[in-house]
Amino acid sequence: MRTITVVGASLAGLYAARELRAQGFDGRLVIIGDEPHPPYDRPPLSKDFLSGKSGEDQLALSDEEETGELAAEWLLGVRARGLDPRGRTVLLADGRTIASDGVVIATGAFARRLPGPSLAGVHTLRTLDDARALRTELAAGPQRVVVIGGGFIGAETASSCAALGHDVTVVEAAPLPMLPQLGAEMAAVCAGLHARGGAELVTGTGVAALYGDTRVRGVELADGRLLPADVVVVGIGATPNTGWLAGSTLALDDGVLCDDGCVTALPQVVAVGDVARVGAARAEHWTSATEQPRVAVGNLLAGRTAEAVSPLPYFWSDQYGSRIQFAGRRRPDDTVRVLEGSTEEASFLAAYERDGQTTAVLAVDRPRPFMRMRRGLPAAMPVAA
């Protein structure tokens, strides 16, 4: 291969570029990013960056020395608008084309938005520009903040807003936040962190509408309640960024469909990170973006699926001064047992079990015993149907 193009200057895209050089590719390497920023770390956007504890310089994922060593052509601030599968040519929104021998798709996902007119004061939190805008607004003084969605982004944003002294309400349509990931018993325990951190949690009802003229003034819930709001943060998940691939003949279904080695149905095209549905699953986690590229690049350079990804699902979330860590694959019928600490004090280590085997582990502020148990979990457990 003489030219390989990485579409997406993301965490996954940067790791793919690193792997290409590490695995011996010494040809032309092109990295395309629709944002004008070099690759940056997204998790701090809802945490230290939003709260003002860290600046933009601390978000950078690489430095000048590494950038020089990669010897890549960076095309930033330009969007990919298509992929010609016959020649593996990437079409850019500015009219340029990049003919390639191999393509790594790492275009990530974009934040879902609520339907209806756009109102000032309504934010999503996915990109650096999103975080800049929200941080500026929060710095204007005490605000009534409504966070829609109690998942990781919503909970972390609510935590940061509460720490800044804002009046925070979190609205979660499900009976409990993080219910699919943790199960009812442990989700209820973690939901208690909101109250401990000074935020109100409203569950079991969705959002009917936002109201206001040009600026948001409140949130109407599906059960008829009205929540006054100066700032609204929408954290209702993300959609894989695959629109630019329409017409490419790639199979698309909640992401780019890949085999277990991140290889698509098109020769010399692989996908990694939030945009990739590897095997039967698409995992929007930091570990997926950092672990998949090694296998994907190896298979791309080999011209076939020589190795499969066998990850152990893992995520963490920092909320109200506590760190939640989870690893493994929990099924609805698993039992859960607290091994250390106390759920009442929200500092504990718990194991999910099935047929006498530990299937997953959850910890709140117990990092060392969690890591020990995480290392003991099998990496290649079957995915629940």
C-alpha positions as semicolon CSV with decimal commas, in nm:
position;residue;x (nm);y (nm);z (nm)
1;M;0,000;0,000;0,000
2;R;0,127;0,344;-0,093
3;T;-0,148;0,569;0,050
4;I;-0,377;0,509;0,348
5;T;-0,641;0,762;0,452
6;V;-0,781;0,785;0,804
7;V;-1,118;0,958;0,796
8;G;-1,171;1,108;1,139
9;A;-0,914;1,302;1,343
10;S;-1,057;1,145;1,656
11;L;-0,916;0,938;1,941
12;A;-0,972;0,625;1,732
13;G;-0,831;0,793;1,422
14;L;-0,516;0,901;1,603
15;Y;-0,464;0,554;1,747
16;A;-0,509;0,407;1,399
17;A;-0,245;0,644;1,262
18;R;-0,007;0,546;1,543
19;E;-0,066;0,179;1,471
20;L;-0,004;0,222;1,101
21;R;0,341;0,361;1,169
22;A;0,411;0,115;1,452
23;Q;0,317;-0,178;1,230
24;G;0,551;-0,072;0,953
25;F;0,348;0,136;0,709
26;D;0,588;0,397;0,572
27;G;0,380;0,532;0,285
28;R;0,163;0,840;0,251
29;L;-0,068;0,882;0,550
30;V;-0,358;1,126;0,524
31;I;-0,576;1,217;0,826
32;I;-0,904;1,399;0,761
33;G;-1,101;1,576;1,035
34;D;-1,421;1,778;1,004
35;E;-1,330;1,983;1,314
36;P;-1,051;2,239;1,289
37;H;-0,888;2,106;1,606
38;P;-0,616;1,842;1,626
39;P;-0,724;1,524;1,810
40;Y;-0,832;1,595;2,166
41;D;-0,958;1,399;2,465
42;R;-1,338;1,410;2,498
43;P;-1,402;1,272;2,851
44;P;-1,272;1,588;3,026
45;L;-1,517;1,806;2,831
46;S;-1,798;1,725;3,074
47;K;-1,568;1,724;3,377
48;D;-1,259;1,934;3,447
49;F;-1,279;2,140;3,129
50;L;-1,643;2,232;3,183
51;S;-1,581;2,321;3,546
52;G;-1,278;2,534;3,457
53;K;-1,022;2,315;3,634
54;S;-0,831;2,248;3,312
55;G;-0,769;2,433;2,989
56;E;-0,763;2,338;2,623
57;D;-0,391;2,270;2,628
58;Q;-0,456;1,976;2,860
59;L;-0,700;1,817;2,615
60;A;-0,442;1,753;2,342
61;L;-0,381;1,386;2,263
62;S;-0,047;1,438;2,094
63;D;0,238;1,688;2,088
64;E;0,454;1,841;1,818
65;E;0,717;1,569;1,849
66;E;0,468;1,288;1,788
67;T;0,298;1,480;1,510
68;G;0,632;1,508;1,337
69;E;0,706;1,139;1,384
70;L;0,372;1,040;1,231
71;A;0,466;1,231;0,914
72;A;0,099;1,255;0,819
73;E;-0,087;1,502;0,599
74;W;-0,350;1,662;0,824
75;L;-0,661;1,792;0,650
76;L;-0,853;1,954;0,934
77;G;-1,173;2,156;0,917
78;V;-1,292;1,974;0,608
79;R;-1,572;1,719;0,596
80;A;-1,569;1,391;0,406
81;R;-1,879;1,374;0,189
82;G;-1,841;1,037;0,023
83;L;-1,642;0,722;-0,042
84;D;-1,598;0,583;-0,391
85;P;-1,553;0,214;-0,315
86;R;-1,414;0,123;-0,656
87;G;-1,095;0,320;-0,607
88;R;-1,124;0,371;-0,231
89;T;-1,131;0,743;-0,305
90;V;-1,243;0,974;-0,028
91;L;-1,447;1,270;-0,153
92;L;-1,418;1,594;0,045
93;A;-1,678;1,867;0,088
94;D;-1,440;2,125;-0,062
95;G;-1,420;1,930;-0,387
96;R;-1,086;1,757;-0,332
97;T;-1,045;1,382;-0,363
98;I;-0,797;1,152;-0,189
99;A;-0,724;0,832;-0,380
100;S;-0,617;0,562;-0,136
101;D;-0,505;0,202;-0,124
102;G;-0,660;0,161;0,221
103;V;-0,914;0,352;0,428
104;V;-0,971;0,362;0,803
105;I;-1,316;0,497;0,895
106;A;-1,303;0,669;1,234
107;T;-1,572;0,937;1,200
108;G;-1,722;0,873;1,543
109;A;-2,072;0,988;1,631
110;F;-2,265;1,310;1,678
111;A;-2,493;1,413;1,961
112;R;-2,864;1,354;1,922
113;R;-3,079;1,664;1,943
114;L;-3,438;1,720;2,043
115;P;-3,684;1,793;1,762
116;G;-3,825;2,142;1,731
117;P;-3,691;2,494;1,673
118;S;-3,344;2,590;1,784
119;L;-3,340;2,804;2,099
120;A;-3,053;2,991;2,259
121;G;-2,944;2,832;2,583
122;V;-2,991;2,474;2,457
123;H;-2,667;2,278;2,434
124;T;-2,529;1,939;2,349
125;L;-2,187;1,832;2,477
126;R;-1,992;1,628;2,228
127;T;-1,725;1,852;2,079
128;L;-1,474;2,105;2,205
129;D;-1,681;2,384;2,052
130;D;-1,987;2,252;2,237
131;A;-1,795;2,260;2,564
132;R;-1,660;2,609;2,499
133;A;-2,010;2,745;2,441
134;L;-2,157;2,577;2,749
135;R;-1,867;2,680;2,973
136;T;-1,905;3,043;2,863
137;E;-2,275;3,039;2,942
138;L;-2,226;2,880;3,283
139;A;-1,969;3,145;3,372
140;A;-2,231;3,421;3,344
141;G;-2,363;3,357;3,697
142;P;-2,602;3,119;3,878
143;Q;-2,832;2,941;3,634
144;R;-3,124;2,704;3,648
145;V;-2,984;2,411;3,452
146;V;-3,194;2,121;3,325
147;V;-3,000;1,823;3,197
148;I;-3,204;1,592;2,975
149;G;-3,066;1,239;3,000
150;G;-2,912;1,070;3,300
151;G;-2,647;0,868;3,118
152;F;-2,274;0,927;3,146
153;I;-2,259;1,262;2,966
154;G;-2,573;1,390;3,137
155;A;-2,467;1,283;3,485
156;E;-2,114;1,417;3,447
157;T;-2,239;1,748;3,311
158;A;-2,491;1,776;3,594
159;S;-2,215;1,704;3,843
160;S;-1,994;1,978;3,701
161;C;-2,282;2,227;3,695
162;A;-2,373;2,149;4,055
163;A;-2,010;2,192;4,162
164;L;-2,014;2,536;4,000
165;G;-2,311;2,635;4,217
166;H;-2,590;2,609;3,964
167;D;-2,942;2,481;4,040
168;V;-2,946;2,148;3,857
169;T;-3,228;1,911;3,762
170;V;-3,165;1,589;3,572
171;V;-3,452;1,439;3,369
172;E;-3,428;1,069;3,282
173;A;-3,705;0,897;3,085
174;A;-3,617;0,551;3,221
175;P;-3,707;0,447;3,576
176;L;-3,340;0,487;3,671
177;P;-3,026;0,625;3,505
178;M;-2,779;0,367;3,370
179;L;-3,038;0,091;3,413
180;P;-2,932;-0,114;3,105
181;Q;-2,566;-0,108;3,209
182;L;-2,597;-0,171;3,583
183;G;-2,932;-0,336;3,650
184;A;-3,198;-0,201;3,884
185;E;-3,027;-0,262;4,219
186;M;-2,696;-0,097;4,140
187;A;-2,852;0,172;3,919
188;A;-3,059;0,280;4,217
189;V;-2,747;0,308;4,430
190;C;-2,565;0,518;4,171
191;A;-2,872;0,734;4,117
192;G;-2,836;0,840;4,479
193;L;-2,518;1,027;4,386
194;H;-2,730;1,303;4,233
195;A;-2,896;1,386;4,564
196;R;-2,564;1,362;4,747
197;G;-2,419;1,610;4,500
198;G;-2,704;1,859;4,531
199;A;-2,892;1,788;4,205
200;E;-3,256;1,691;4,170
201;L;-3,329;1,374;3,973
202;V;-3,661;1,330;3,790
203;T;-3,713;0,980;3,645
204;G;-3,980;0,789;3,457
205;T;-4,090;1,072;3,230
206;G;-3,966;1,213;2,904
207;V;-3,958;1,563;2,760
208;A;-4,260;1,686;2,567
209;A;-4,120;2,023;2,456
210;L;-3,890;2,311;2,529
211;Y;-4,055;2,647;2,563
212;G;-3,932;2,999;2,507
213;D;-3,932;3,257;2,229
214;T;-3,578;3,288;2,100
215;R;-3,421;3,163;2,423
216;V;-3,518;2,861;2,629
217;R;-3,721;2,939;2,941
218;G;-3,830;2,597;3,052
219;V;-3,881;2,228;2,988
220;E;-4,225;2,070;2,959
221;L;-4,225;1,707;3,074
222;A;-4,441;1,433;2,929
223;D;-4,635;1,411;3,257
224;G;-4,734;1,778;3,232
225;R;-4,485;1,931;3,474
226;L;-4,296;2,244;3,378
227;L;-3,935;2,296;3,483
228;P;-3,803;2,651;3,459
229;A;-3,464;2,661;3,287
230;D;-3,205;2,917;3,189
231;V;-2,978;2,654;3,036
232;V;-3,070;2,312;2,896
233;V;-2,815;2,040;2,819
234;V;-2,937;1,757;2,596
235;G;-2,755;1,432;2,670
236;I;-2,973;1,170;2,504
237;G;-2,706;0,969;2,327
238;A;-2,521;0,982;1,999
239;T;-2,575;0,868;1,642
240;P;-2,289;0,712;1,443
241;N;-2,158;0,948;1,177
242;T;-2,229;0,740;0,868
243;G;-2,430;0,982;0,653
244;W;-2,128;1,060;0,437
245;L;-2,107;0,692;0,342
246;A;-2,448;0,677;0,174
247;G;-2,406;0,528;-0,172
248;S;-2,071;0,369;-0,091
249;T;-2,217;0,013;-0,085
250;L;-2,089;-0,028;0,271
251;A;-2,341;-0,201;0,496
252;L;-2,474;0,051;0,747
253;D;-2,695;-0,030;1,043
254;D;-2,634;0,167;1,363
255;G;-2,279;0,214;1,243
256;V;-2,051;0,064;0,980
257;L;-2,099;-0,313;0,986
258;C;-1,771;-0,497;1,035
259;D;-1,664;-0,849;1,110
260;D;-1,495;-0,936;1,438
261;G;-1,171;-0,786;1,309
262;C;-1,312;-0,440;1,225
263;V;-1,302;-0,528;0,853
264;T;-1,592;-0,409;0,635
265;A;-1,738;-0,582;0,330
266;L;-1,519;-0,364;0,107
267;P;-1,159;-0,474;0,054
268;Q;-0,900;-0,259;0,232
269;V;-1,161;-0,063;0,429
270;V;-1,180;-0,097;0,808
271;A;-1,373;0,095;1,075
272;V;-1,291;0,172;1,438
273;G;-1,434;0,355;1,737
274;D;-1,784;0,491;1,789
275;V;-1,878;0,455;1,422
276;A;-1,789;0,086;1,399
277;R;-2,030;-0,197;1,471
278;V;-1,783;-0,476;1,527
279;G;-1,936;-0,822;1,521
280;A;-2,275;-0,764;1,680
281;A;-2,201;-0,460;1,893
282;R;-2,114;-0,091;1,870
283;A;-1,949;0,029;2,189
284;E;-1,913;0,403;2,254
285;H;-1,634;0,368;2,505
286;W;-1,283;0,508;2,528
287;T;-1,138;0,159;2,546
288;S;-1,299;0,058;2,215
289;A;-1,146;0,359;2,042
290;T;-0,801;0,276;2,177
291;E;-0,802;-0,104;2,148
292;Q;-0,973;-0,166;1,812
293;P;-0,715;0,020;1,594
294;R;-0,434;-0,228;1,661
295;V;-0,638;-0,519;1,528
296;A;-0,802;-0,318;1,249
297;V;-0,471;-0,186;1,117
298;G;-0,310;-0,529;1,134
299;N;-0,594;-0,674;0,928
300;L;-0,585;-0,382;0,684
301;L;-0,215;-0,430;0,618
302;A;-0,257;-0,807;0,595
303;G;-0,541;-0,771;0,344
304;R;-0,761;-1,010;0,541
305;T;-0,905;-1,072;0,885
306;A;-0,606;-1,228;1,054
307;E;-0,708;-1,135;1,409
308;A;-1,036;-1,069;1,587
309;V;-1,113;-0,812;1,854
310;S;-1,194;-0,975;2,186
311;P;-1,242;-0,683;2,422
312;L;-1,360;-0,683;2,778
313;P;-1,621;-0,406;2,797
314;Y;-1,511;-0,139;3,040
315;F;-1,627;0,211;3,124
316;W;-1,585;0,467;3,396
317;S;-1,773;0,781;3,493
318;D;-1,683;1,061;3,736
319;Q;-1,991;1,198;3,911
320;Y;-2,016;1,427;4,215
321;G;-1,667;1,347;4,334
322;S;-1,709;0,971;4,297
323;R;-1,566;0,741;4,030
324;I;-1,791;0,466;3,895
325;Q;-1,610;0,179;3,719
326;F;-1,769;-0,117;3,544
327;A;-1,621;-0,407;3,348
328;G;-1,767;-0,723;3,198
329;R;-2,095;-0,830;3,043
330;R;-2,397;-0,828;3,270
331;R;-2,718;-1,011;3,183
332;P;-3,059;-0,929;3,330
333;D;-3,072;-1,255;3,527
334;D;-2,729;-1,212;3,689
335;T;-2,720;-1,178;4,064
336;V;-2,515;-0,901;4,225
337;R;-2,321;-0,924;4,549
338;V;-2,137;-0,651;4,740
339;L;-1,786;-0,773;4,823
340;E;-1,639;-0,466;4,991
341;G;-1,766;-0,143;5,140
342;S;-2,124;-0,029;5,163
343;T;-2,385;0,085;4,913
344;E;-2,526;0,316;5,180
345;E;-2,196;0,505;5,189
346;A;-2,161;0,485;4,808
347;S;-1,814;0,332;4,830
348;F;-1,816;-0,035;4,740
349;L;-1,707;-0,320;4,515
350;A;-1,975;-0,549;4,373
351;A;-1,966;-0,860;4,155
352;Y;-2,228;-0,979;3,908
353;E;-2,250;-1,356;3,902
354;R;-2,400;-1,628;3,685
355;D;-2,375;-2,003;3,739
356;G;-2,106;-1,954;4,000
357;Q;-1,892;-1,737;3,772
358;T;-1,822;-1,364;3,796
359;T;-1,947;-1,198;3,477
360;A;-1,894;-0,831;3,561
361;V;-1,768;-0,608;3,837
362;L;-1,880;-0,263;3,954
363;A;-1,701;-0,027;4,188
364;V;-1,761;0,316;4,332
365;D;-1,443;0,469;4,471
366;R;-1,267;0,132;4,501
367;P;-1,018;0,153;4,212
368;R;-0,751;-0,092;4,329
369;P;-0,972;-0,392;4,413
370;F;-1,172;-0,316;4,099
371;M;-0,863;-0,341;3,879
372;R;-0,766;-0,669;4,040
373;M;-1,107;-0,818;3,968
374;R;-1,118;-0,670;3,620
375;R;-0,796;-0,852;3,530
376;G;-0,959;-1,180;3,634
377;L;-1,259;-1,147;3,405
378;P;-1,258;-1,348;3,080
379;A;-1,215;-1,129;2,771
380;A;-1,410;-1,342;2,527
381;M;-1,742;-1,398;2,700
382;P;-2,044;-1,448;2,472
383;V;-2,254;-1,139;2,409
384;A;-2,605;-1,153;2,554
385;A;-2,879;-1,186;2,297
